[in-house]
Coordinates of C-alpha atoms in Angstrom, one line a residue:
M5 CA 0.0 0.0 0.0
R6 CA 2.8 2.4 0.8
L7 CA 4.4 1.8 -2.6
I8 CA 1.0 2.4 -4.4
L9 CA 0.5 5.6 -2.4
S10 CA 4.0 6.9 -3.3
Y11 CA 2.9 6.8 -7.0
L12 CA -0.5 8.4 -6.3
W13 CA 0.4 11.3 -4.0
W14 CA 1.7 13.8 -6.6
P15 CA -1.0 13.4 -9.3
V16 CA -3.8 13.1 -6.8
L17 CA -2.7 16.2 -4.8
F18 CA -2.0 18.2 -8.0
A19 CA -5.2 17.3 -9.8
G20 CA -7.4 17.6 -6.7
S21 CA -6.0 21.1 -5.9
L22 CA -6.3 22.3 -9.4
G23 CA -9.8 20.9 -9.7
L24 CA -10.9 22.9 -6.6
V25 CA -9.5 26.1 -8.1
C26 CA -11.4 25.4 -11.3
L27 CA -14.5 24.8 -9.3
G28 CA -14.1 28.1 -7.6
M29 CA -13.6 29.8 -10.9
A30 CA -16.8 28.2 -12.3
T31 CA -18.8 29.5 -9.3
G32 CA -17.4 33.0 -9.3
H33 CA -15.2 32.6 -6.3
D34 CA -11.8 32.3 -8.0
I35 CA -9.6 34.2 -5.6
L36 CA -11.2 32.7 -2.5
A37 CA -10.9 29.2 -4.0
F38 CA -7.3 29.8 -4.8
N39 CA -6.4 30.8 -1.3
L40 CA -8.5 28.1 0.5
T41 CA -7.1 25.4 -1.8
Y42 CA -3.5 26.5 -1.1
L43 CA -4.2 26.4 2.6
G44 CA -5.9 23.1 2.4
L45 CA -3.0 21.7 0.4
A46 CA -0.5 22.9 3.0
V47 CA -2.5 21.2 5.8
T48 CA -2.8 18.0 3.8
V49 CA 1.0 17.9 2.9
A50 CA 1.9 18.6 6.6
V51 CA -0.1 15.6 7.7
V52 CA 1.2 13.2 5.0
E53 CA 4.8 14.3 5.7
R54 CA 4.4 12.9 9.2
L55 CA 2.9 9.6 7.9
M56 CA 5.1 9.0 4.8
P57 CA 8.3 11.1 5.0
H58 CA 10.9 10.9 2.3
E59 CA 13.6 11.7 4.9
R60 CA 12.7 11.0 8.5
E61 CA 15.6 13.1 9.7
W62 CA 14.0 16.1 7.9
L63 CA 11.1 15.9 10.4
A64 CA 13.5 17.2 13.2
N65 CA 13.3 20.9 14.1
D66 CA 16.1 22.9 12.4
G67 CA 15.4 26.0 14.4
Q68 CA 14.3 27.9 11.2
M69 CA 10.5 27.9 11.5
G70 CA 10.5 31.5 12.7
P71 CA 12.5 32.8 9.7
D72 CA 10.7 30.5 7.3
L73 CA 7.3 31.8 8.4
A74 CA 8.5 35.4 8.2
H75 CA 9.8 35.0 4.7
T76 CA 6.6 33.2 3.7
L77 CA 4.4 36.0 5.1
L78 CA 6.5 38.7 3.5
N79 CA 6.6 37.0 0.1
K80 CA 3.1 35.5 -0.1
G81 CA 1.5 38.3 1.7
L82 CA 3.2 41.3 0.1
A83 CA 4.5 40.1 -3.3
Q84 CA 2.0 37.3 -4.2
V85 CA -1.3 38.8 -2.9
I86 CA -0.7 42.5 -3.5
I87 CA 1.3 42.3 -6.7
T88 CA -0.1 39.1 -8.3
V89 CA -3.8 39.2 -7.2
V90 CA -4.5 42.9 -6.9
T91 CA -2.3 44.5 -9.5
F92 CA -2.0 41.7 -12.1
M93 CA -5.6 40.6 -12.0
G94 CA -6.8 44.2 -12.0
I95 CA -4.7 45.0 -15.0
A96 CA -5.9 41.9 -16.8
D97 CA -9.5 43.0 -16.3
W98 CA -8.7 46.4 -17.6
L99 CA -6.9 45.1 -20.7
A100 CA -9.7 42.6 -21.5
P101 CA -11.9 45.1 -23.5
A102 CA -8.9 46.1 -25.6
G103 CA -9.2 42.9 -27.6
G104 CA -6.7 40.6 -25.9
G105 CA -3.5 41.7 -27.7
F106 CA -1.6 38.8 -29.3
W107 CA -3.1 36.2 -27.1
P108 CA -5.1 33.3 -28.8
T109 CA -8.2 34.0 -26.8
G110 CA -10.2 31.7 -29.1
W111 CA -8.3 28.6 -27.9
P112 CA -9.8 26.3 -25.2
L113 CA -8.9 27.5 -21.7
A114 CA -6.8 24.3 -21.1
L115 CA -4.6 25.1 -24.2
Q116 CA -4.3 28.8 -23.2
T117 CA -3.1 27.7 -19.8
A118 CA -0.6 25.3 -21.2
L119 CA 0.7 28.1 -23.4
G120 CA 0.8 30.4 -20.5
L121 CA 2.9 27.9 -18.5
V122 CA 5.4 27.6 -21.3
V123 CA 5.7 31.4 -21.8
V124 CA 6.1 32.1 -18.1
E125 CA 8.5 29.1 -17.7
A126 CA 10.9 30.6 -20.3
G127 CA 11.5 33.7 -18.1
L128 CA 11.5 31.7 -14.8
Y129 CA 14.0 29.2 -16.1
W130 CA 16.6 31.8 -17.1
K131 CA 16.0 33.9 -14.0
H132 CA 16.5 30.9 -11.8
R133 CA 19.6 29.7 -13.8
L134 CA 21.2 33.1 -13.6
A135 CA 20.5 33.3 -9.9
H136 CA 22.9 30.3 -9.6
E137 CA 25.4 31.5 -12.2
W138 CA 25.6 35.3 -11.5
P139 CA 27.1 36.0 -8.0
W140 CA 25.0 39.2 -7.5
L141 CA 21.7 37.3 -8.0
W142 CA 23.0 34.3 -6.0
R143 CA 23.4 36.4 -2.9
F144 CA 19.6 36.7 -2.7
H145 CA 18.8 33.2 -3.9
A146 CA 21.2 31.7 -1.4
V147 CA 18.6 32.4 1.4
H148 CA 16.4 29.8 -0.1
H149 CA 19.2 27.3 -0.7
S150 CA 20.5 27.7 2.9
V151 CA 17.7 25.3 4.1
T152 CA 19.0 22.0 5.6
R153 CA 15.7 20.1 5.0
L154 CA 12.9 20.3 2.5
W155 CA 9.3 20.4 3.8
F156 CA 6.1 22.3 3.2
F157 CA 6.9 25.0 5.7
N158 CA 9.9 26.4 3.9
T159 CA 8.2 26.5 0.5
G160 CA 8.0 30.3 0.7
R161 CA 11.5 30.9 2.1
F162 CA 12.9 33.3 -0.4
H163 CA 14.5 36.6 -0.1
V164 CA 11.9 39.2 -1.1
V165 CA 14.2 40.6 -3.8
D166 CA 14.5 37.0 -5.2
T167 CA 10.7 36.8 -5.3
V168 CA 10.1 40.2 -6.9
T169 CA 12.7 39.5 -9.7
G170 CA 10.9 36.2 -10.3
L171 CA 7.5 38.0 -10.6
M172 CA 9.0 40.5 -13.1
V173 CA 9.9 37.8 -15.6
G174 CA 6.7 35.9 -15.5
M175 CA 3.2 37.4 -15.3
P176 CA 4.1 40.8 -16.9
V177 CA 4.9 38.9 -20.2
L178 CA 1.4 37.3 -20.2
L179 CA -0.1 40.7 -19.5
L180 CA 1.7 42.3 -22.4
L181 CA 0.5 39.4 -24.7
G182 CA -3.0 40.0 -23.6
A183 CA -3.6 36.8 -21.6
P184 CA -7.1 36.9 -19.9
R185 CA -7.7 36.8 -16.1
D186 CA -8.5 33.1 -16.0
V187 CA -5.2 32.2 -17.6
L188 CA -3.3 34.4 -15.2
L189 CA -5.1 32.8 -12.2
L190 CA -4.6 29.2 -13.4
V191 CA -0.9 29.7 -14.1
S192 CA -0.5 31.3 -10.7
A193 CA -2.4 28.5 -9.1
I194 CA -0.4 25.8 -10.8
T195 CA 2.8 27.5 -9.9
A196 CA 1.7 27.7 -6.2
I197 CA 0.6 24.0 -6.2
I198 CA 3.7 22.6 -7.8
G199 CA 5.9 24.8 -5.6
M200 CA 4.3 23.3 -2.5
L201 CA 4.6 19.7 -3.8
T202 CA 8.2 20.3 -5.0
H203 CA 9.4 21.1 -1.5
C204 CA 7.4 18.5 0.4
N205 CA 9.0 15.8 2.5
I206 CA 6.7 13.0 1.2
E207 CA 7.8 9.8 -0.3
M208 CA 6.7 10.2 -3.9
R209 CA 7.6 8.3 -7.0
C210 CA 6.7 10.4 -10.1
G211 CA 8.0 8.2 -12.9
V212 CA 7.4 9.8 -16.3
L213 CA 6.0 12.9 -14.7
N214 CA 9.6 13.8 -13.8
Y215 CA 10.2 14.5 -17.5
V216 CA 7.4 16.9 -17.8
F217 CA 6.9 18.6 -14.4
N218 CA 9.2 19.8 -11.6
T219 CA 8.8 17.2 -8.9
P220 CA 10.1 16.6 -5.4
A221 CA 12.6 14.0 -6.7
L222 CA 14.1 16.5 -9.2
H223 CA 14.1 19.4 -6.8
R224 CA 15.9 17.4 -4.1
W225 CA 18.8 17.1 -6.5
H226 CA 18.7 20.9 -7.1
H227 CA 19.3 21.4 -3.4
S228 CA 22.4 19.2 -3.4
K229 CA 25.6 20.8 -2.1
D230 CA 27.4 19.2 -5.0
L231 CA 27.0 21.8 -7.7
R232 CA 27.3 19.2 -10.4
E233 CA 23.9 18.1 -9.1
G234 CA 22.7 21.3 -7.6
N235 CA 23.1 23.5 -10.7
R236 CA 20.5 21.5 -12.5
N237 CA 16.7 21.3 -12.7
Y238 CA 16.0 25.0 -12.8
G239 CA 12.4 24.6 -14.0
E240 CA 9.7 26.2 -11.9
N241 CA 6.8 24.1 -13.1
L242 CA 8.0 22.4 -16.3
M243 CA 11.2 20.5 -17.3
L244 CA 10.9 21.7 -20.9
F245 CA 13.8 24.2 -20.8
D246 CA 16.0 21.9 -18.7
Q247 CA 15.6 19.3 -21.4
I248 CA 16.3 21.8 -24.2
F249 CA 19.4 23.3 -22.5
R250 CA 20.6 20.1 -21.0
T251 CA 20.4 21.0 -17.4
F252 CA 18.0 18.2 -16.6
Y253 CA 19.3 15.8 -13.9
N254 CA 17.6 12.7 -12.6
S255 CA 20.0 10.1 -11.2
P256 CA 18.7 6.6 -10.2
R257 CA 20.6 7.2 -6.9
R258 CA 18.8 8.5 -3.9
P259 CA 19.1 12.3 -3.6
P260 CA 21.4 13.5 -0.7
A261 CA 19.8 14.2 2.7
D262 CA 22.6 16.6 3.6
I263 CA 21.5 19.7 1.6
G264 CA 22.2 23.4 1.9
I265 CA 25.0 25.8 1.1
R266 CA 28.7 25.7 2.0
H267 CA 28.9 29.3 3.3
Y268 CA 27.5 31.0 6.3
M269 CA 23.9 32.2 6.4
P270 CA 22.6 34.2 9.5
P271 CA 20.1 32.1 11.5
D272 CA 17.7 35.0 12.0
F273 CA 15.2 36.6 9.6
V274 CA 16.6 40.1 9.7
G275 CA 20.1 38.8 9.3
Q276 CA 19.0 36.8 6.2
L277 CA 17.3 39.9 4.7
K278 CA 20.5 41.9 5.2
A279 CA 23.0 39.1 4.2
P280 CA 23.0 39.9 0.4
F281 CA 23.9 43.5 1.1
T282 CA 26.8 42.9 3.6
G283 CA 29.5 42.3 1.0
Q284 CA 30.6 39.1 2.7
P285 CA 31.3 36.0 0.5
L286 CA 28.2 34.1 -0.4

């Protein structure tokens, strides 16, 4: 039964969460459904992590729940809610009467969403890759990679500058192309759902899904201290550009449990916010 569940968790949690968001959209409660679904997914993942952990040692307290929560509240509260929901959705509504720009509004919503994911992924892939290859960007991204365990609670542990630069290369492109509100919401929802599942500490076997989506198995390699493994799998939602630019990595070995960075990161929230600006080696 445990083996069967390990194959079912990812598709069931992903499809179930996305289905609830779509149901909310159909009943005129899209934003409410989006937030309630994300909260429900977090609670579900938290419970399953205790029942079927990928790494049992990652269940131990690392002393970072305070900073993790603070980063999440800052990023999700400020950047995601205010910028994504209020600004982006409002702009999308305002642009709608203009005729949709270059966007293929006549396509079925599912195809428009798939196109939106690919368009957004192009920017997110290169932004993420450059955050590893450019020292200035790495200083901010290192806050996320300084975690020593992966679990649902540190999904939102990003320096706010890292989050804002990510938002700049994603949704604005869809807006300029004239993507409608529903596409923006679905792309945002899928990104949030996959982000939560990617960081979860649940025993999951994703099989062929690893070659399409960013999964926990792939992202655990991305957090390896060995840069031959860690500087791989940059995709946010899809593995398309990792396949194209040959940064895809999926070894049959078990990903390392000892993850993190090799340099110092302050243990407190304020120190982590300040760290990229201190000039110390990162």
